PDB file of C-alpha atoms in Angstrom:
ATOM      1  CA  UNK U   1      -1.353  30.196   5.406  1.00  0.00           C
ATOM      2  CA  UNK U   2       0.903  27.748   7.119  1.00  0.00           C
ATOM      3  CA  UNK U   3       2.211  23.787   5.885  1.00  0.00           C
ATOM      4  CA  UNK U   4       2.150  21.743   9.400  1.00  0.00           C
ATOM      5  CA  UNK U   5       3.407  18.174   9.606  1.00  0.00           C
ATOM      6  CA  UNK U   6       2.513  16.315  11.847  1.00  0.00           C
ATOM      7  CA  UNK U   7       4.738  12.850  12.916  1.00  0.00           C
ATOM      8  CA  UNK U   8       2.759  10.882  15.041  1.00  0.00           C
ATOM      9  CA  UNK U   9       2.345   7.095  16.585  1.00  0.00           C
ATOM     10  CA  UNK U  10      -1.256   4.809  16.995  1.00  0.00           C
ATOM     11  CA  UNK U  11      -2.377   1.745  17.227  1.00  0.00           C
ATOM     12  CA  UNK U  12      -4.959   1.046  14.566  1.00  0.00           C
ATOM     13  CA  UNK U  13      -7.077  -2.091  16.171  1.00  0.00           C
ATOM     14  CA  UNK U  14     -10.131   0.759  16.596  1.00  0.00           C
ATOM     15  CA  UNK U  15     -10.238   2.168  13.883  1.00  0.00           C
ATOM     16  CA  UNK U  16     -11.173   1.278   9.709  1.00  0.00           C
ATOM     17  CA  UNK U  17      -7.883   2.407   8.255  1.00  0.00           C
ATOM     18  CA  UNK U  18      -6.430   6.097   8.153  1.00  0.00           C
ATOM     19  CA  UNK U  19      -8.705   7.491   5.856  1.00  0.00           C
ATOM     20  CA  UNK U  20     -12.255   8.712   6.611  1.00  0.00           C
ATOM     21  CA  UNK U  21     -14.681   7.229   5.708  1.00  0.00           C
ATOM     22  CA  UNK U  22     -18.617   7.796   5.647  1.00  0.00           C
ATOM     23  CA  UNK U  23     -19.780   5.127   7.956  1.00  0.00           C
ATOM     24  CA  UNK U  24     -16.893   3.944  10.430  1.00  0.00           C
ATOM     25  CA  UNK U  25     -15.050   5.003  12.993  1.00  0.00           C
ATOM     26  CA  UNK U  26     -11.270   6.255  11.182  1.00  0.00           C
ATOM     27  CA  UNK U  27      -7.727   7.538  11.725  1.00  0.00           C
ATOM     28  CA  UNK U  28      -7.987  10.656   9.402  1.00  0.00           C
ATOM     29  CA  UNK U  29     -11.148  11.690  10.400  1.00  0.00           C
ATOM     30  CA  UNK U  30     -10.247  11.547  13.725  1.00  0.00           C
ATOM     31  CA  UNK U  31      -6.977  13.541  14.243  1.00  0.00           C
ATOM     32  CA  UNK U  32      -9.011  16.433  12.342  1.00  0.00           C
ATOM     33  CA  UNK U  33     -11.365  16.602  14.505  1.00  0.00           C
ATOM     34  CA  UNK U  34      -9.240  17.003  16.920  1.00  0.00           C
ATOM     35  CA  UNK U  35      -6.789  19.441  15.095  1.00  0.00           C
ATOM     36  CA  UNK U  36     -10.091  21.635  14.397  1.00  0.00           C
ATOM     37  CA  UNK U  37     -10.908  21.795  18.267  1.00  0.00           C
ATOM     38  CA  UNK U  38      -7.385  23.347  18.747  1.00  0.00           C
ATOM     39  CA  UNK U  39      -6.845  25.959  15.473  1.00  0.00           C
ATOM     40  CA  UNK U  40     -10.475  26.956  15.434  1.00  0.00           C
ATOM     41  CA  UNK U  41     -11.467  26.159  12.184  1.00  0.00           C
ATOM     42  CA  UNK U  42     -12.376  23.158   9.573  1.00  0.00           C
ATOM     43  CA  UNK U  43      -8.501  20.546   9.145  1.00  0.00           C
ATOM     44  CA  UNK U  44      -8.068  18.610   6.012  1.00  0.00           C
ATOM     45  CA  UNK U  45      -5.676  16.241   6.570  1.00  0.00           C
ATOM     46  CA  UNK U  46      -3.398  14.047   4.307  1.00  0.00           C
ATOM     47  CA  UNK U  47      -1.713  11.320   5.167  1.00  0.00           C
ATOM     48  CA  UNK U  48       1.678   9.241   4.368  1.00  0.00           C
ATOM     49  CA  UNK U  49      -0.586   6.569   3.369  1.00  0.00           C
ATOM     50  CA  UNK U  50      -3.768   4.285   3.419  1.00  0.00           C
ATOM     51  CA  UNK U  51      -3.170   2.195   6.260  1.00  0.00           C
ATOM     52  CA  UNK U  52      -6.050  -0.362   6.582  1.00  0.00           C
ATOM     53  CA  UNK U  53      -8.296  -1.688   9.032  1.00  0.00           C
ATOM     54  CA  UNK U  54      -6.918  -2.563  12.489  1.00  0.00           C
ATOM     55  CA  UNK U  55      -3.428  -1.769  10.979  1.00  0.00           C
ATOM     56  CA  UNK U  56      -0.657  -0.079  12.950  1.00  0.00           C
ATOM     57  CA  UNK U  57       1.676   2.850  12.589  1.00  0.00           C
ATOM     58  CA  UNK U  58       4.670   3.041  14.914  1.00  0.00           C
ATOM     59  CA  UNK U  59       5.619   6.015  12.295  1.00  0.00           C
ATOM     60  CA  UNK U  60       3.026   8.426  10.601  1.00  0.00           C
ATOM     61  CA  UNK U  61       3.295  11.841   9.113  1.00  0.00           C
ATOM     62  CA  UNK U  62       0.232  14.162   8.142  1.00  0.00           C
ATOM     63  CA  UNK U  63       0.734  17.461   6.885  1.00  0.00           C
ATOM     64  CA  UNK U  64      -2.749  19.923   7.376  1.00  0.00           C
ATOM     65  CA  UNK U  65      -2.836  24.065   5.784  1.00  0.00           C
ATOM     66  CA  UNK U  66      -3.947  26.527   8.748  1.00  0.00           C
ATOM     67  CA  UNK U  67      -3.733  30.402   9.744  1.00  0.00           C
ATOM     68  CA  UNK U  68      -3.052  29.423  13.327  1.00  0.00           C
ATOM     69  CA  UNK U  69      -0.514  30.536  14.751  1.00  0.00           C
ATOM     70  CA  UNK U  70      -0.511  28.554  17.808  1.00  0.00           C
ATOM     71  CA  UNK U  71       3.585  27.484  17.803  1.00  0.00           C
ATOM     72  CA  UNK U  72       4.469  24.282  15.958  1.00  0.00           C
ATOM     73  CA  UNK U  73       6.181  22.974  20.059  1.00  0.00           C
ATOM     74  CA  UNK U  74       3.180  23.121  21.003  1.00  0.00           C
ATOM     75  CA  UNK U  75       0.398  21.961  19.772  1.00  0.00           C
ATOM     76  CA  UNK U  76       1.318  18.374  20.020  1.00  0.00           C
ATOM     77  CA  UNK U  77       0.288  18.796  23.305  1.00  0.00           C
ATOM     78  CA  UNK U  78      -2.832  20.780  22.555  1.00  0.00           C
ATOM     79  CA  UNK U  79      -3.939  17.934  20.084  1.00  0.00           C
ATOM     80  CA  UNK U  80      -3.312  15.520  22.918  1.00  0.00           C
ATOM     81  CA  UNK U  81      -5.668  16.662  25.173  1.00  0.00           C
ATOM     82  CA  UNK U  82      -8.601  16.147  22.480  1.00  0.00           C
ATOM     83  CA  UNK U  83      -7.214  12.834  20.736  1.00  0.00           C
ATOM     84  CA  UNK U  84      -8.240   9.376  22.327  1.00  0.00           C
ATOM     85  CA  UNK U  85      -5.308   7.230  23.859  1.00  0.00           C
ATOM     86  CA  UNK U  86      -4.571   5.134  20.998  1.00  0.00           C
ATOM     87  CA  UNK U  87      -3.441   7.936  18.699  1.00  0.00           C
ATOM     88  CA  UNK U  88      -0.575  10.198  19.636  1.00  0.00           C
ATOM     89  CA  UNK U  89       0.850  13.567  18.262  1.00  0.00           C
ATOM     90  CA  UNK U  90       4.477  13.873  18.788  1.00  0.00           C
ATOM     91  CA  UNK U  91       5.855  15.760  16.550  1.00  0.00           C
ATOM     92  CA  UNK U  92       4.607  19.399  14.939  1.00  0.00           C
ATOM     93  CA  UNK U  93       6.490  20.793  12.150  1.00  0.00           C
ATOM     94  CA  UNK U  94       6.429  24.097   9.665  1.00  0.00           C
ATOM     95  CA  UNK U  95       7.177  22.962   6.365  1.00  0.00           C
ATOM     96  CA  UNK U  96       7.383  24.282   3.104  1.00  0.00           C
ATOM     97  CA  UNK U  97       4.035  25.142   1.279  1.00  0.00           C
ATOM     98  CA  UNK U  98       4.662  22.255  -1.793  1.00  0.00           C
ATOM     99  CA  UNK U  99       5.370  19.457   1.092  1.00  0.00           C
ATOM    100  CA  UNK U 100       2.839  16.796   0.298  1.00  0.00           C
ATOM    101  CA  UNK U 101       2.852  13.598   3.288  1.00  0.00           C
ATOM    102  CA  UNK U 102       2.152  11.185   0.863  1.00  0.00           C
ATOM    103  CA  UNK U 103       3.635  12.930  -2.503  1.00  0.00           C
ATOM    104  CA  UNK U 104       6.610  13.864  -1.160  1.00  0.00           C
ATOM    105  CA  UNK U 105       7.535  10.027   0.970  1.00  0.00           C
ATOM    106  CA  UNK U 106      10.377   9.198  -0.607  1.00  0.00           C
ATOM    107  CA  UNK U 107      10.067   5.724   0.771  1.00  0.00           C
ATOM    108  CA  UNK U 108       8.463   3.779   3.350  1.00  0.00           C
ATOM    109  CA  UNK U 109       8.919   0.817   5.315  1.00  0.00           C
ATOM    110  CA  UNK U 110       6.664  -1.308   7.500  1.00  0.00           C
ATOM    111  CA  UNK U 111       7.292  -4.585   9.840  1.00  0.00           C
ATOM    112  CA  UNK U 112       4.915  -6.864  10.270  1.00  0.00           C
ATOM    113  CA  UNK U 113       5.498  -8.783  13.690  1.00  0.00           C
ATOM    114  CA  UNK U 114       4.255 -12.442  14.162  1.00  0.00           C
ATOM    115  CA  UNK U 115       4.271 -14.129  17.599  1.00  0.00           C
ATOM    116  CA  UNK U 116       5.435 -17.597  16.240  1.00  0.00           C
ATOM    117  CA  UNK U 117       4.816 -20.510  19.958  1.00  0.00           C
ATOM    118  CA  UNK U 118       2.358 -23.127  20.713  1.00  0.00           C
ATOM    119  CA  UNK U 119       1.202 -21.200  23.244  1.00  0.00           C
ATOM    120  CA  UNK U 120      -0.556 -17.771  22.199  1.00  0.00           C
ATOM    121  CA  UNK U 121       0.444 -13.895  24.410  1.00  0.00           C
ATOM    122  CA  UNK U 122      -2.867 -12.065  25.385  1.00  0.00           C
ATOM    123  CA  UNK U 123      -0.976  -9.444  25.719  1.00  0.00           C
ATOM    124  CA  UNK U 124      -0.940  -8.947  21.538  1.00  0.00           C
ATOM    125  CA  UNK U 125      -4.162  -9.831  20.367  1.00  0.00           C
ATOM    126  CA  UNK U 126      -4.641  -7.089  17.403  1.00  0.00           C
ATOM    127  CA  UNK U 127      -1.122  -6.501  17.880  1.00  0.00           C
ATOM    128  CA  UNK U 128       0.740  -9.724  15.599  1.00  0.00           C
ATOM    129  CA  UNK U 129      -0.231 -12.736  13.968  1.00  0.00           C
ATOM    130  CA  UNK U 130      -0.563 -15.743  16.154  1.00  0.00           C
ATOM    131  CA  UNK U 131       1.262 -18.401  14.473  1.00  0.00           C
ATOM    132  CA  UNK U 132       1.727 -21.921  16.593  1.00  0.00           C
ATOM    133  CA  UNK U 133       2.882 -23.873  13.772  1.00  0.00           C
ATOM    134  CA  UNK U 134       6.998 -23.489  13.049  1.00  0.00           C
ATOM    135  CA  UNK U 135       8.716 -21.185  11.088  1.00  0.00           C
ATOM    136  CA  UNK U 136      11.771 -21.332   9.046  1.00  0.00           C
ATOM    137  CA  UNK U 137      13.133 -17.969   8.871  1.00  0.00           C
ATOM    138  CA  UNK U 138      16.250 -18.991   7.507  1.00  0.00           C
ATOM    139  CA  UNK U 139      13.642 -20.295   4.291  1.00  0.00           C
ATOM    140  CA  UNK U 140      11.605 -16.720   4.813  1.00  0.00           C
ATOM    141  CA  UNK U 141      14.809 -13.965   4.120  1.00  0.00           C
ATOM    142  CA  UNK U 142      15.263 -16.611   1.854  1.00  0.00           C
ATOM    143  CA  UNK U 143      11.965 -16.009  -0.040  1.00  0.00           C
ATOM    144  CA  UNK U 144      12.155 -12.412   1.228  1.00  0.00           C
ATOM    145  CA  UNK U 145      15.149 -11.697  -1.279  1.00  0.00           C
ATOM    146  CA  UNK U 146      13.097 -12.721  -4.441  1.00  0.00           C
ATOM    147  CA  UNK U 147      10.774  -9.670  -3.998  1.00  0.00           C
ATOM    148  CA  UNK U 148      13.941  -7.336  -3.403  1.00  0.00           C
ATOM    149  CA  UNK U 149      14.070  -5.279  -6.793  1.00  0.00           C
ATOM    150  CA  UNK U 150      11.861  -3.798  -8.726  1.00  0.00           C
ATOM    151  CA  UNK U 151       9.707  -5.630  -9.739  1.00  0.00           C
ATOM    152  CA  UNK U 152       5.205  -5.970 -11.469  1.00  0.00           C
ATOM    153  CA  UNK U 153       4.474  -6.957  -7.782  1.00  0.00           C
ATOM    154  CA  UNK U 154       0.474  -7.510  -8.859  1.00  0.00           C
ATOM    155  CA  UNK U 155       0.708 -11.158  -7.927  1.00  0.00           C
ATOM    156  CA  UNK U 156       0.800  -9.754  -4.299  1.00  0.00           C
ATOM    157  CA  UNK U 157      -2.314  -7.257  -4.480  1.00  0.00           C
ATOM    158  CA  UNK U 158      -5.519  -7.255  -3.367  1.00  0.00           C
ATOM    159  CA  UNK U 159      -8.030  -5.709  -5.768  1.00  0.00           C
ATOM    160  CA  UNK U 160      -9.427  -2.186  -3.909  1.00  0.00           C
ATOM    161  CA  UNK U 161      -8.017   0.707  -4.833  1.00  0.00           C
ATOM    162  CA  UNK U 162      -6.715   1.850  -8.956  1.00  0.00           C
ATOM    163  CA  UNK U 163      -3.040   2.175  -9.509  1.00  0.00           C
ATOM    164  CA  UNK U 164      -1.636   3.784 -12.403  1.00  0.00           C
ATOM    165  CA  UNK U 165       1.201   0.894 -12.258  1.00  0.00           C
ATOM    166  CA  UNK U 166       1.497  -2.076 -10.304  1.00  0.00           C
ATOM    167  CA  UNK U 167       5.717  -1.984 -10.526  1.00  0.00           C
ATOM    168  CA  UNK U 168       7.159  -0.966  -7.859  1.00  0.00           C
ATOM    169  CA  UNK U 169      11.216  -1.489  -6.539  1.00  0.00           C
ATOM    170  CA  UNK U 170      11.554  -3.030  -3.218  1.00  0.00           C
ATOM    171  CA  UNK U 171      15.360  -1.849  -1.322  1.00  0.00           C
ATOM    172  CA  UNK U 172      15.270  -4.484   1.319  1.00  0.00           C
ATOM    173  CA  UNK U 173      13.474  -7.280   2.985  1.00  0.00           C
ATOM    174  CA  UNK U 174      14.480  -8.676   5.863  1.00  0.00           C
ATOM    175  CA  UNK U 175      13.336 -11.739   8.364  1.00  0.00           C
ATOM    176  CA  UNK U 176      14.773 -11.740  12.141  1.00  0.00           C
ATOM    177  CA  UNK U 177      13.466 -13.975  14.709  1.00  0.00           C
ATOM    178  CA  UNK U 178      14.069 -12.285  18.567  1.00  0.00           C
ATOM    179  CA  UNK U 179      12.587 -15.276  20.956  1.00  0.00           C
ATOM    180  CA  UNK U 180       9.169 -16.177  19.897  1.00  0.00           C
ATOM    181  CA  UNK U 181       8.878 -13.263  17.212  1.00  0.00           C
ATOM    182  CA  UNK U 182       9.717 -13.070  14.378  1.00  0.00           C
ATOM    183  CA  UNK U 183       9.930  -9.041  12.451  1.00  0.00           C
ATOM    184  CA  UNK U 184       9.585  -8.727   8.885  1.00  0.00           C
ATOM    185  CA  UNK U 185      10.497  -5.469   8.094  1.00  0.00           C
ATOM    186  CA  UNK U 186      10.540  -4.714   4.525  1.00  0.00           C
ATOM    187  CA  UNK U 187      11.183  -0.723   2.659  1.00  0.00           C
ATOM    188  CA  UNK U 188      10.138   0.023  -0.721  1.00  0.00           C
ATOM    189  CA  UNK U 189       9.307   3.384  -2.872  1.00  0.00           C
ATOM    190  CA  UNK U 190       5.076   3.147  -2.402  1.00  0.00           C
ATOM    191  CA  UNK U 191       3.338  -0.626  -1.365  1.00  0.00           C
ATOM    192  CA  UNK U 192      -0.271  -1.584  -3.146  1.00  0.00           C
ATOM    193  CA  UNK U 193      -2.957  -2.059  -1.678  1.00  0.00           C
ATOM    194  CA  UNK U 194      -2.300  -5.492   0.620  1.00  0.00           C
ATOM    195  CA  UNK U 195       1.245  -5.667  -0.592  1.00  0.00           C
ATOM    196  CA  UNK U 196       3.115  -5.956   2.434  1.00  0.00           C
ATOM    197  CA  UNK U 197       0.912  -8.471   3.767  1.00  0.00           C
ATOM    198  CA  UNK U 198       0.353 -10.499   1.368  1.00  0.00           C
ATOM    199  CA  UNK U 199       4.351 -10.976   0.970  1.00  0.00           C
ATOM    200  CA  UNK U 200       4.193 -11.948   4.665  1.00  0.00           C
ATOM    201  CA  UNK U 201       1.916 -14.693   3.735  1.00  0.00           C
ATOM    202  CA  UNK U 202       4.356 -15.839   0.858  1.00  0.00           C
ATOM    203  CA  UNK U 203       7.015 -16.113   3.549  1.00  0.00           C
ATOM    204  CA  UNK U 204       5.247 -18.140   5.188  1.00  0.00           C
ATOM    205  CA  UNK U 205       4.215 -20.345   2.642  1.00  0.00           C
ATOM    206  CA  UNK U 206       7.859 -20.928   1.378  1.00  0.00           C
ATOM    207  CA  UNK U 207       8.328 -22.408   5.727  1.00  0.00           C
ATOM    208  CA  UNK U 208       5.764 -24.200   5.196  1.00  0.00           C
ATOM    209  CA  UNK U 209       7.111 -26.018   2.167  1.00  0.00           C
ATOM    210  CA  UNK U 210       4.154 -25.146   0.072  1.00  0.00           C
ATOM    211  CA  UNK U 211       5.786 -22.975  -2.351  1.00  0.00           C
ATOM    212  CA  UNK U 212      10.491 -22.445  -2.753  1.00  0.00           C
ATOM    213  CA  UNK U 213      11.649 -19.026  -2.277  1.00  0.00           C
ATOM    214  CA  UNK U 214      13.335 -19.887  -6.377  1.00  0.00           C
ATOM    215  CA  UNK U 215       9.371 -20.095  -7.094  1.00  0.00           C
ATOM    216  CA  UNK U 216       8.833 -16.142  -6.845  1.00  0.00           C
ATOM    217  CA  UNK U 217      10.440 -14.208  -9.683  1.00  0.00           C
ATOM    218  CA  UNK U 218       8.029 -16.506 -11.737  1.00  0.00           C
ATOM    219  CA  UNK U 219       5.265 -16.346  -9.314  1.00  0.00           C
ATOM    220  CA  UNK U 220       5.757 -12.482  -9.702  1.00  0.00           C
ATOM    221  CA  UNK U 221       5.975 -12.641 -13.828  1.00  0.00           C
ATOM    222  CA  UNK U 222       2.822 -14.348 -13.759  1.00  0.00           C
ATOM    223  CA  UNK U 223       1.129 -11.631 -11.862  1.00  0.00           C
ATOM    224  CA  UNK U 224      -1.752 -13.751 -10.148  1.00  0.00           C
ATOM    225  CA  UNK U 225      -2.743 -13.621  -6.814  1.00  0.00           C
ATOM    226  CA  UNK U 226      -3.507 -17.285  -6.480  1.00  0.00           C
ATOM    227  CA  UNK U 227      -0.560 -18.121  -7.153  1.00  0.00           C
ATOM    228  CA  UNK U 228       0.839 -15.843  -4.107  1.00  0.00           C
ATOM    229  CA  UNK U 229       0.112 -16.547  -0.257  1.00  0.00           C
ATOM    230  CA  UNK U 230      -2.225 -15.578   1.755  1.00  0.00           C
ATOM    231  CA  UNK U 231      -2.417 -11.802   2.844  1.00  0.00           C
ATOM    232  CA  UNK U 232      -1.463 -12.275   6.694  1.00  0.00           C
ATOM    233  CA  UNK U 233      -3.621 -10.791   9.021  1.00  0.00           C
ATOM    234  CA  UNK U 234      -3.891  -6.828   9.460  1.00  0.00           C
ATOM    235  CA  UNK U 235      -2.869  -6.747  13.252  1.00  0.00           C
ATOM    236  CA  UNK U 236       1.069  -7.712  13.080  1.00  0.00           C
ATOM    237  CA  UNK U 237       1.087  -4.717  10.173  1.00  0.00           C
ATOM    238  CA  UNK U 238       3.270  -1.423  11.467  1.00  0.00           C
ATOM    239  CA  UNK U 239       4.178   1.783   9.495  1.00  0.00           C
ATOM    240  CA  UNK U 240       7.978   2.193  11.404  1.00  0.00           C
ATOM    241  CA  UNK U 241       9.192   4.698   9.235  1.00  0.00           C
ATOM    242  CA  UNK U 242       9.366   7.348   5.597  1.00  0.00           C
ATOM    243  CA  UNK U 243      11.867   8.766   4.319  1.00  0.00           C
ATOM    244  CA  UNK U 244      11.160  12.858   2.831  1.00  0.00           C
ATOM    245  CA  UNK U 245      13.630  15.470   2.014  1.00  0.00           C
ATOM    246  CA  UNK U 246      12.928  17.786   4.913  1.00  0.00           C
ATOM    247  CA  UNK U 247      13.783  17.263   8.392  1.00  0.00           C
ATOM    248  CA  UNK U 248      10.058  16.187   9.358  1.00  0.00           C
ATOM    249  CA  UNK U 249      10.886  12.924  11.451  1.00  0.00           C
TER     250      UNK U 249
END
């Protein structure tokens, strides 16, 4: 059996996240069905992370086992003919037998996009968080810096999935404005359920003066979800980078 890693990109608006569910369309199920039609046998994909309903991925990695001998360079085009337009496989690579898209991932990056303007843009519907009140990027950046490091992130985690520990390491958290768009880019060794979106909501609270950047260490130490900001809407979140020892990307 060959172990194949796929690099893909998708718009998550029409899906209930990555992970297969019984009564909802998901990216995993859609991809597996397309792959099965190409390789001629049932396929089970392992994804790099469980993106939530409505969340997008500019970069995503999944791997699967196959007995098919179709060359890797032919797989993307073959699979894409069976996929809907909002999911695209961009690369296929044969990897070592022990490679696992989630277990082998060293760190991940998510980017959250806020459209900060008094007038909404119809072309950004379900692609950004439309936020009409003025946001102070400098305050948001100062708040983001307080999340960097190894901490218990229970205060910015929504209940939904069980995990052995709520401790994670955030390597960087940057905020920048480009015109009306604000980009909140966070890189970590892993993310808890809704962690990235809750951190962005906390940055917005800081900008509005509902909390101070200096409050964030105490909020994290307190481990109370209610002390942090709201969970930002799913449509503004994108998985934007993944790191592996193997040259998957």
